[in-house]
PDB file of C-alpha atoms in Angstrom:
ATOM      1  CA  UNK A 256    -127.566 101.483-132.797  1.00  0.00           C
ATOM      2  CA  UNK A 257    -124.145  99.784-132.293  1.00  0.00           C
ATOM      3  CA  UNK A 258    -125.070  96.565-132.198  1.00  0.00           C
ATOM      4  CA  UNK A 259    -124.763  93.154-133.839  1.00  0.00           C
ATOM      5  CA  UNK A 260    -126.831  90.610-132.958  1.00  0.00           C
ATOM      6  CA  UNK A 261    -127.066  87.221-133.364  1.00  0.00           C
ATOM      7  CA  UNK A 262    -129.762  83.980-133.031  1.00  0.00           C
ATOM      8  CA  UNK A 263    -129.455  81.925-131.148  1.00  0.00           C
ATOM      9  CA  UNK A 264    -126.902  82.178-128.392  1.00  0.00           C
ATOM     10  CA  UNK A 265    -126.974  78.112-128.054  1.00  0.00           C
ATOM     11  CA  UNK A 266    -127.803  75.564-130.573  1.00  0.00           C
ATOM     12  CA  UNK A 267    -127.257  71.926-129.941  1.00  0.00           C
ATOM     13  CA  UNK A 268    -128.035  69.761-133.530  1.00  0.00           C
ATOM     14  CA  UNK A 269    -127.390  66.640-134.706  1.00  0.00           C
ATOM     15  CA  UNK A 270    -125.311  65.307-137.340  1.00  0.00           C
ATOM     16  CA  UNK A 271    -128.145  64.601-139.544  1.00  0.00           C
ATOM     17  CA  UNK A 272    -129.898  68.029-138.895  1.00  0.00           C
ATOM     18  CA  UNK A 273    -130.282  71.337-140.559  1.00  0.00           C
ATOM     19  CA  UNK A 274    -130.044  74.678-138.798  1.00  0.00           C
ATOM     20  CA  UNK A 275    -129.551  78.498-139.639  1.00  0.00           C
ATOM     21  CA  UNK A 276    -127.548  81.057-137.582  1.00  0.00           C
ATOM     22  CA  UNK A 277    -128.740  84.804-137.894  1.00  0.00           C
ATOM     23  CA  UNK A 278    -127.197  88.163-137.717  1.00  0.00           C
ATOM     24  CA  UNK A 279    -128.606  91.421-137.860  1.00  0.00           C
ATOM     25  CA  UNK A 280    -126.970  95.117-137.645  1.00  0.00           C
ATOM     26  CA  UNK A 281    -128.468  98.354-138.202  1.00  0.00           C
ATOM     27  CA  UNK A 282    -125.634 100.807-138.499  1.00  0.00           C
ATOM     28  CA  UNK A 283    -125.685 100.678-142.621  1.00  0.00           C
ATOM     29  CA  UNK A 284    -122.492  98.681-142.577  1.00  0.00           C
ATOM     30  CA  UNK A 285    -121.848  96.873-146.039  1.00  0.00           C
ATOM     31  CA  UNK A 286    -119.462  94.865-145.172  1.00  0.00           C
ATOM     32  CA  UNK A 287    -120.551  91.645-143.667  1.00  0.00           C
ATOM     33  CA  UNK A 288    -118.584  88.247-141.685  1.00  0.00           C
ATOM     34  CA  UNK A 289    -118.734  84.933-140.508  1.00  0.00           C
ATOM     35  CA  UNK A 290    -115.860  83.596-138.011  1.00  0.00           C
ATOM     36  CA  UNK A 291    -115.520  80.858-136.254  1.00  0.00           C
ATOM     37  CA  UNK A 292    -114.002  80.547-132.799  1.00  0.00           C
ATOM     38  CA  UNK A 293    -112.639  77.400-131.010  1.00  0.00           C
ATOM     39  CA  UNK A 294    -112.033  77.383-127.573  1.00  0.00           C
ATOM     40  CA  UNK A 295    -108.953  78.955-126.412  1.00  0.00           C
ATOM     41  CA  UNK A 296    -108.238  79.645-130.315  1.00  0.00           C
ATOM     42  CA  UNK A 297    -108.604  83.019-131.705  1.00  0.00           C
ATOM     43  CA  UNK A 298    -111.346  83.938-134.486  1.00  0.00           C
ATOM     44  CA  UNK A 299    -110.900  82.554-138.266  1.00  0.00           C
ATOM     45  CA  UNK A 300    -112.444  84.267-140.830  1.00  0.00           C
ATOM     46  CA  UNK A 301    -114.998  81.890-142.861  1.00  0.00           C
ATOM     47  CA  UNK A 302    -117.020  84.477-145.137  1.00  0.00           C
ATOM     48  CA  UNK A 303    -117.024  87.736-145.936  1.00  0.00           C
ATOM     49  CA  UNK A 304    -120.228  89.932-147.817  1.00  0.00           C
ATOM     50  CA  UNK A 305    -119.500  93.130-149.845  1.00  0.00           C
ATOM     51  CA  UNK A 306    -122.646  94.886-150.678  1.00  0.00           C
ATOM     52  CA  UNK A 307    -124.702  91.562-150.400  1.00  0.00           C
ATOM     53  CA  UNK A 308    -122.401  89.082-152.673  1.00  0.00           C
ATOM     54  CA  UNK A 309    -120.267  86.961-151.532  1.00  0.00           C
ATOM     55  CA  UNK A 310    -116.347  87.820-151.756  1.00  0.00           C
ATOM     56  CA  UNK A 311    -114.066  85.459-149.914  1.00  0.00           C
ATOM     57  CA  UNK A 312    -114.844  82.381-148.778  1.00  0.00           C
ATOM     58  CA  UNK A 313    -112.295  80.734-147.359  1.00  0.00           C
ATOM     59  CA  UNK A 314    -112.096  77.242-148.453  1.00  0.00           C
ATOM     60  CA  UNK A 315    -114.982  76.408-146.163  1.00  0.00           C
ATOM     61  CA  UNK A 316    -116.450  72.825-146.256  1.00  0.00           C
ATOM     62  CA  UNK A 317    -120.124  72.639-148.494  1.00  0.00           C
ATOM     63  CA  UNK A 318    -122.129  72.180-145.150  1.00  0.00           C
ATOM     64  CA  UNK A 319    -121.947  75.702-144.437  1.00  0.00           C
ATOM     65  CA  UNK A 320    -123.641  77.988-146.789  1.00  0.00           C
ATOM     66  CA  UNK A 321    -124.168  81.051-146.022  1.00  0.00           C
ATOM     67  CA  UNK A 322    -126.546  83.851-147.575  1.00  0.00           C
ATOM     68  CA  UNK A 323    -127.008  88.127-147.247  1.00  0.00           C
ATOM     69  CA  UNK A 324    -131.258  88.320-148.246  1.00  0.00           C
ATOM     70  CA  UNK A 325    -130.049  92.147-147.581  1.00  0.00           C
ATOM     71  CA  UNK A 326    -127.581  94.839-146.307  1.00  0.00           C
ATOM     72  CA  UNK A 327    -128.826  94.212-142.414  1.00  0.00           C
ATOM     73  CA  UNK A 328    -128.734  90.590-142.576  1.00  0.00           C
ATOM     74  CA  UNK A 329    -126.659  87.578-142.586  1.00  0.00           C
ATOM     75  CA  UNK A 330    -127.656  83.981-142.374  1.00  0.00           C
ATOM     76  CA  UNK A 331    -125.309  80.928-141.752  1.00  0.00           C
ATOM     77  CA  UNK A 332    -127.402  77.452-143.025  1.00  0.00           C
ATOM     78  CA  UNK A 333    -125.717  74.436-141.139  1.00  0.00           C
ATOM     79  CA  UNK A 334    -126.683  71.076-143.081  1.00  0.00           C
ATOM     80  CA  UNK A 335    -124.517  67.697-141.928  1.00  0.00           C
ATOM     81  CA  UNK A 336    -122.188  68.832-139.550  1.00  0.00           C
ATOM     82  CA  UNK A 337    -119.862  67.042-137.877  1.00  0.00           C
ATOM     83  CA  UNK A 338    -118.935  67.064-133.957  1.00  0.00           C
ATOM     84  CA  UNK A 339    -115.609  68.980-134.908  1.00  0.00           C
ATOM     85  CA  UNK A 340    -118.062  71.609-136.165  1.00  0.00           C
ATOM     86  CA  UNK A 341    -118.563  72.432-132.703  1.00  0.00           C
ATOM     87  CA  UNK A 342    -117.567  76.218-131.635  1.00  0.00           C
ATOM     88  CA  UNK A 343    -118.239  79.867-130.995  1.00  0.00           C
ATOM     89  CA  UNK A 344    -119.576  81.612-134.442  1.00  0.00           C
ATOM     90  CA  UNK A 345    -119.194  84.802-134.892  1.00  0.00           C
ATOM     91  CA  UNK A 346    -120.769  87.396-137.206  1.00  0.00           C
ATOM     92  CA  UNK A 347    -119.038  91.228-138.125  1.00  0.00           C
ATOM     93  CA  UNK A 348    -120.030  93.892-139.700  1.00  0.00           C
ATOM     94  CA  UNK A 349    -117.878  96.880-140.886  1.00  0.00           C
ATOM     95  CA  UNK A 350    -119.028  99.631-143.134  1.00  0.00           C
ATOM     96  CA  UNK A 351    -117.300  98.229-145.817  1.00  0.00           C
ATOM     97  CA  UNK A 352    -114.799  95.672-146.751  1.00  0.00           C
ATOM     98  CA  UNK A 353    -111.631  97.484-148.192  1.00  0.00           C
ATOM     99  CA  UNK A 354    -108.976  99.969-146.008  1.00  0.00           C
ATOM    100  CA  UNK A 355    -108.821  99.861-142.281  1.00  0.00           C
ATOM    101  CA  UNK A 356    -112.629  99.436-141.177  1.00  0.00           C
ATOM    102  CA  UNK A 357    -113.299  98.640-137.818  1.00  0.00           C
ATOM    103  CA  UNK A 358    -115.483  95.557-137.354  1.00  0.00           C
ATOM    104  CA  UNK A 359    -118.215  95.254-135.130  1.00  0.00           C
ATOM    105  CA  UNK A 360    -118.239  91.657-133.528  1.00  0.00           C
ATOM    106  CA  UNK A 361    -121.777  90.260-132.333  1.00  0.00           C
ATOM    107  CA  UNK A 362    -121.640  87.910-129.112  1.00  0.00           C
ATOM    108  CA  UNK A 363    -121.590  84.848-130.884  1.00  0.00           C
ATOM    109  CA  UNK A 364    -123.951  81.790-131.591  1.00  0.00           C
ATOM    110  CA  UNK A 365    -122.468  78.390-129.272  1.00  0.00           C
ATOM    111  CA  UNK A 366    -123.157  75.762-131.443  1.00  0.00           C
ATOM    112  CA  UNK A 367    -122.369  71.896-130.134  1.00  0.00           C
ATOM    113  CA  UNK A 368    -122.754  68.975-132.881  1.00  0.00           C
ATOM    114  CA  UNK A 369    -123.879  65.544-131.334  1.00  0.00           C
TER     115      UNK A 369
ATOM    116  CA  UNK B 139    -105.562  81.196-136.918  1.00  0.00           C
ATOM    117  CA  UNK B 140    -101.813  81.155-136.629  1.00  0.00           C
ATOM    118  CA  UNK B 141    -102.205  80.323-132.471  1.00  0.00           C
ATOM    119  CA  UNK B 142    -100.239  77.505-131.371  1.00  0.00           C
ATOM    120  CA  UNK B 143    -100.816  74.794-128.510  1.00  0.00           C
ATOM    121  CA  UNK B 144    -103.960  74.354-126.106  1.00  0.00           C
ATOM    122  CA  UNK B 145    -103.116  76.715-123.825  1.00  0.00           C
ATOM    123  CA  UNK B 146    -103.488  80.902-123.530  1.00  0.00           C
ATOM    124  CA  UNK B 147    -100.490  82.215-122.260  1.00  0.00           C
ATOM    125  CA  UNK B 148    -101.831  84.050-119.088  1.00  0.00           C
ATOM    126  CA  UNK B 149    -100.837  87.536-117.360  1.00  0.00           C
ATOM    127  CA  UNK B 150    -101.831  87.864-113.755  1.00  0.00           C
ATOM    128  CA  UNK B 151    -101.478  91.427-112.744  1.00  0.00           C
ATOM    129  CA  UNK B 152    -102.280  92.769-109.079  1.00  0.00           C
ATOM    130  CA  UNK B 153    -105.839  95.153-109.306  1.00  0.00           C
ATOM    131  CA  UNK B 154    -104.241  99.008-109.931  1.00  0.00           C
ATOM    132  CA  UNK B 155    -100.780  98.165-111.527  1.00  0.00           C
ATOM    133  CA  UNK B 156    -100.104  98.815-114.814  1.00  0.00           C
ATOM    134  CA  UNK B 157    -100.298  95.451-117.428  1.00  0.00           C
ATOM    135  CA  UNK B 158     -98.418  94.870-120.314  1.00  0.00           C
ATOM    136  CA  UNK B 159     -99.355  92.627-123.342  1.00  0.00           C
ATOM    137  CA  UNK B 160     -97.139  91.835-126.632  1.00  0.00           C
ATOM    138  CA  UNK B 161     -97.953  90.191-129.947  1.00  0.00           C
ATOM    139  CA  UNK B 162     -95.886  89.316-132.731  1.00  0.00           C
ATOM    140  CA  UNK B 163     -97.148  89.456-136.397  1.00  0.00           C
ATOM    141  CA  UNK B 164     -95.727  87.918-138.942  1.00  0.00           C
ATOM    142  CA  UNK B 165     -96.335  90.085-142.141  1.00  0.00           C
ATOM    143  CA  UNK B 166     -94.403  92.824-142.846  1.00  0.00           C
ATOM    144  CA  UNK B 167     -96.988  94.449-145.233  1.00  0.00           C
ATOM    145  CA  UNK B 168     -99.930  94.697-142.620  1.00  0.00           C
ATOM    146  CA  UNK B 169    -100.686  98.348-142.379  1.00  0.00           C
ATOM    147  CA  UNK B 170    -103.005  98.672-139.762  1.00  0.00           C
ATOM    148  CA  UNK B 171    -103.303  97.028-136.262  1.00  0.00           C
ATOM    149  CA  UNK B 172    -105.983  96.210-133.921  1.00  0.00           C
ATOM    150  CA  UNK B 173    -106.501  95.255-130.351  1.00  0.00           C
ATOM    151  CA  UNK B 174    -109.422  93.524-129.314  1.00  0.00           C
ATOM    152  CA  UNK B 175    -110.757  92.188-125.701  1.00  0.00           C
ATOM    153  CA  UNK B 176    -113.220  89.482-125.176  1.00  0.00           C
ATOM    154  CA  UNK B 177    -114.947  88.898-122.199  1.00  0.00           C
ATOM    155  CA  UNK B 178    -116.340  85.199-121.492  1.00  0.00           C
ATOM    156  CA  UNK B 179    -119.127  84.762-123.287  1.00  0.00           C
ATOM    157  CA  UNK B 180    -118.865  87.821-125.664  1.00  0.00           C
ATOM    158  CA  UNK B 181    -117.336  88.739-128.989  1.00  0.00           C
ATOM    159  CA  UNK B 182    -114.345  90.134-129.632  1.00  0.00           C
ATOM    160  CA  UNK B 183    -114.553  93.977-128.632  1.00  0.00           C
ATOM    161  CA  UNK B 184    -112.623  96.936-130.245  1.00  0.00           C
ATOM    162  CA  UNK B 185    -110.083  98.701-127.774  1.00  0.00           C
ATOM    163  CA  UNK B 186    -107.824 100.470-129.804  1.00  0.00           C
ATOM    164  CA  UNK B 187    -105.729 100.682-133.356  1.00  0.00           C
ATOM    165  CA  UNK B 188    -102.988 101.590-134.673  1.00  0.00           C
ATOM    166  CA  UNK B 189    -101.807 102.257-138.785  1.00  0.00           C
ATOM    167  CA  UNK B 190     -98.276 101.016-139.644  1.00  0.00           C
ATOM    168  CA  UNK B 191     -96.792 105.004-139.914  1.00  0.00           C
ATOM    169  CA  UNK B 192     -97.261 105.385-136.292  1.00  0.00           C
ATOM    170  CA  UNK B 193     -95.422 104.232-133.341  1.00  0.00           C
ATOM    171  CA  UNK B 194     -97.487 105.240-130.533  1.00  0.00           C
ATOM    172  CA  UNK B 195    -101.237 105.428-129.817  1.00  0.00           C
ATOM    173  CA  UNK B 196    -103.178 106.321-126.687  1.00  0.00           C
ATOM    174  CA  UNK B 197    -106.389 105.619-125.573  1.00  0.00           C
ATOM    175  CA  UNK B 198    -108.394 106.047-122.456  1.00  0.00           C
ATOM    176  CA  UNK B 199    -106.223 104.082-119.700  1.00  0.00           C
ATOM    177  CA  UNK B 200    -104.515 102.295-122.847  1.00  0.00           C
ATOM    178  CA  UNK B 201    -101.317 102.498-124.697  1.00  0.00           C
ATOM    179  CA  UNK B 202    -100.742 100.903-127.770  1.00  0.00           C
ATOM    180  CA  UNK B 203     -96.911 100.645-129.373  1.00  0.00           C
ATOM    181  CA  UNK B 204     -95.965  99.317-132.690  1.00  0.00           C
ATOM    182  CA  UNK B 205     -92.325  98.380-133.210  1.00  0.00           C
ATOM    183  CA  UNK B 206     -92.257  97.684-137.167  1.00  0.00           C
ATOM    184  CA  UNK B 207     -88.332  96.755-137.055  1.00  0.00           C
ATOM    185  CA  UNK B 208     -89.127  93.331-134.952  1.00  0.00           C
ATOM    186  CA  UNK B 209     -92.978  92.973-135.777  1.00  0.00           C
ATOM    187  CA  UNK B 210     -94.000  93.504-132.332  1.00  0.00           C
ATOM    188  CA  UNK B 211     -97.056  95.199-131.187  1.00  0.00           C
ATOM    189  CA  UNK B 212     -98.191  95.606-127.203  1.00  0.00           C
ATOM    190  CA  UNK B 213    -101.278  96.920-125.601  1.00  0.00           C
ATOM    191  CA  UNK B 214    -100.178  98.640-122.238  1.00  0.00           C
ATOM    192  CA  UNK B 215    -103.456  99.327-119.815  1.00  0.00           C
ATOM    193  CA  UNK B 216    -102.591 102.121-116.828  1.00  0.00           C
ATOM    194  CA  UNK B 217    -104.308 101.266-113.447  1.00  0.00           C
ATOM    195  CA  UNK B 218    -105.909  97.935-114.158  1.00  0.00           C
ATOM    196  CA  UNK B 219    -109.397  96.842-112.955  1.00  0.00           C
ATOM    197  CA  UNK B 220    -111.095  93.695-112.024  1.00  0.00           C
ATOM    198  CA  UNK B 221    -113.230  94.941-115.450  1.00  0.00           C
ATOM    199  CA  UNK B 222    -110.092  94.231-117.270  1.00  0.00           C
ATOM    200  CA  UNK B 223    -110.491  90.837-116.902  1.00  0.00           C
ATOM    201  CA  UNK B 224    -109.923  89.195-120.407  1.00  0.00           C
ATOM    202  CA  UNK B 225    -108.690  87.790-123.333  1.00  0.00           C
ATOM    203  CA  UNK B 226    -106.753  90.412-125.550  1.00  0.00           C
ATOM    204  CA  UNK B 227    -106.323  89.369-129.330  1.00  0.00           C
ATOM    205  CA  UNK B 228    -104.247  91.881-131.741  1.00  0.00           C
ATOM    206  CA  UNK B 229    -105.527  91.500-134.844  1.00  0.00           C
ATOM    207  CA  UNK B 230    -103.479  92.284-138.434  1.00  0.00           C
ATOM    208  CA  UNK B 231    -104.644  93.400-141.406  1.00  0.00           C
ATOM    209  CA  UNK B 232    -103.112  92.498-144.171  1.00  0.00           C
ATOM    210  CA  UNK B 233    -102.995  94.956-147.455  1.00  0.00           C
ATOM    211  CA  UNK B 234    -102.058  91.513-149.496  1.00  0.00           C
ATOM    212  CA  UNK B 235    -104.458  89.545-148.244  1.00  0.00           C
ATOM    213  CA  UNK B 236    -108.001  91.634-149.253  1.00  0.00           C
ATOM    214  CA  UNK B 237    -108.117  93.504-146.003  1.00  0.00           C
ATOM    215  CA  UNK B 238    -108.802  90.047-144.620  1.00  0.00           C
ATOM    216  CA  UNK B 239    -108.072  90.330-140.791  1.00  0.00           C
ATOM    217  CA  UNK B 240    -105.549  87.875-139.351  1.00  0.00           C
ATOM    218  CA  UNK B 241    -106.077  87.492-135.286  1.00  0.00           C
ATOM    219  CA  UNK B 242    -103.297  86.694-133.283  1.00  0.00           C
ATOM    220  CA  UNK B 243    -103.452  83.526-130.423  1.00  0.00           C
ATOM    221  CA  UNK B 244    -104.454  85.778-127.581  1.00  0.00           C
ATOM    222  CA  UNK B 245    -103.804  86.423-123.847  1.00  0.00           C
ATOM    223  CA  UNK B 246    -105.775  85.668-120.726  1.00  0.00           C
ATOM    224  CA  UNK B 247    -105.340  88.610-118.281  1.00  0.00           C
ATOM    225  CA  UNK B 248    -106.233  87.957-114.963  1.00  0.00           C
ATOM    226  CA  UNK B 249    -106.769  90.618-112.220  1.00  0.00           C
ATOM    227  CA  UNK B 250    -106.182  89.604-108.608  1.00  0.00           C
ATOM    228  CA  UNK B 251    -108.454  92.020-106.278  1.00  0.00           C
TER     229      UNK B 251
END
């Protein structure tokens, strides 16, 4: 299995609501990431798991919090957003997070903020 | 991201010529290069790397070159297909920046049947 996969595909939410995006992989990678992808914009890297704790987070606003409950999952929990909020989110996993790994994108979650 | 403007610069090739696509990085301590394609509605898919002590890798119906003197880095595809159809980021990663990787602002290609 050479997959990542992510729930939903679509998510519409309001400002006021709360939400979780999911990821799941199965190849024992260790490594795990959240990006986020505008349109015509390329990825940014928001998060980034190492063996299930948190290791760089970069500078990303309090209304996204993400959480690893274990090596095959990631979770992103959406609380407040904004409309700019709105974009592609991406999860990776690579088996681990030092040297030249490959990562392993999933197809995305499109989230739109009303 | 380090992409500039609204638009993706675009490369329209005819279906079964060869297509050509260059990046610039900007850090001269990123040792390892990465080329990824992604298809509407998909993520970003591996195609090929490259570490920063070669010049030249090949792939299946893909070429990638690394010119470390000018920080440029192209993806050459041989024969392309309507499949093809894309955008193409490079991606960077940096040894000075925790192996975070850096993605480049992309190109649409475009394959005319």
């Amino acid at each position: 299995d050479t997959e990542v996969t992510q729930t939903p595909k679509h998510l519409v939410m309001g400002m006021t609501n709360k939400k979780s995006l999911k990821c799941e992989q199965h190849m024992g990678h260790r490594a795990m990431y959240w990006y986020k992808q505008k349109a015509k914009k390329p990825p940014e890297l928001m998060f980034v798991y190492s063996y299930e704790k948190l290791s760089i987070n970069e500078s990303v606003p309090s209304r996204f919090s993400p959480e690893c409950p274990n090596s095959s999952l990631l979770n992103l929990h959406l609380h407040a957003l904004q409309p700019e909020d709105s974009a592609l989110y991406l999860c990776a996993s690579s088996q681990s997070s030092s040297g030249n790994n490959e990562q392993f994108f999933g197809p995305g979650t499109r989230l739109t903020v009303l | 991201g380090e992409s500039v403007g609204l638009h993706l610069p675009t490369l329209s090739v005819q279906e079964g010529d060869n297509s050509i696509i260059n990046c610039a990085y900007s850090n001269s301590a990123s040792d390892y290069f990465i080329w990824y394609k992604q298809e509407s509605g998909k993520g970003p898919q591996f195609i090929i790397d490259i570490r920063s002590n070669m010049d030249k890798r090949q792939g299946q119906r893909v070429t990638v070159l690394l010119n470390k003197t000018v920080k440029h880095l192209s993806l050459q595809i041989a024969a392309t297909q309507p499949g093809d159809s894309a955008v193409y980021f490079c991606a960077e990663i940096r040894m000075d920046s925790s192996y975070k990787l850096i993605f480049g602002s992309g190109t649409r290609l475009l394959v005319r049947p």
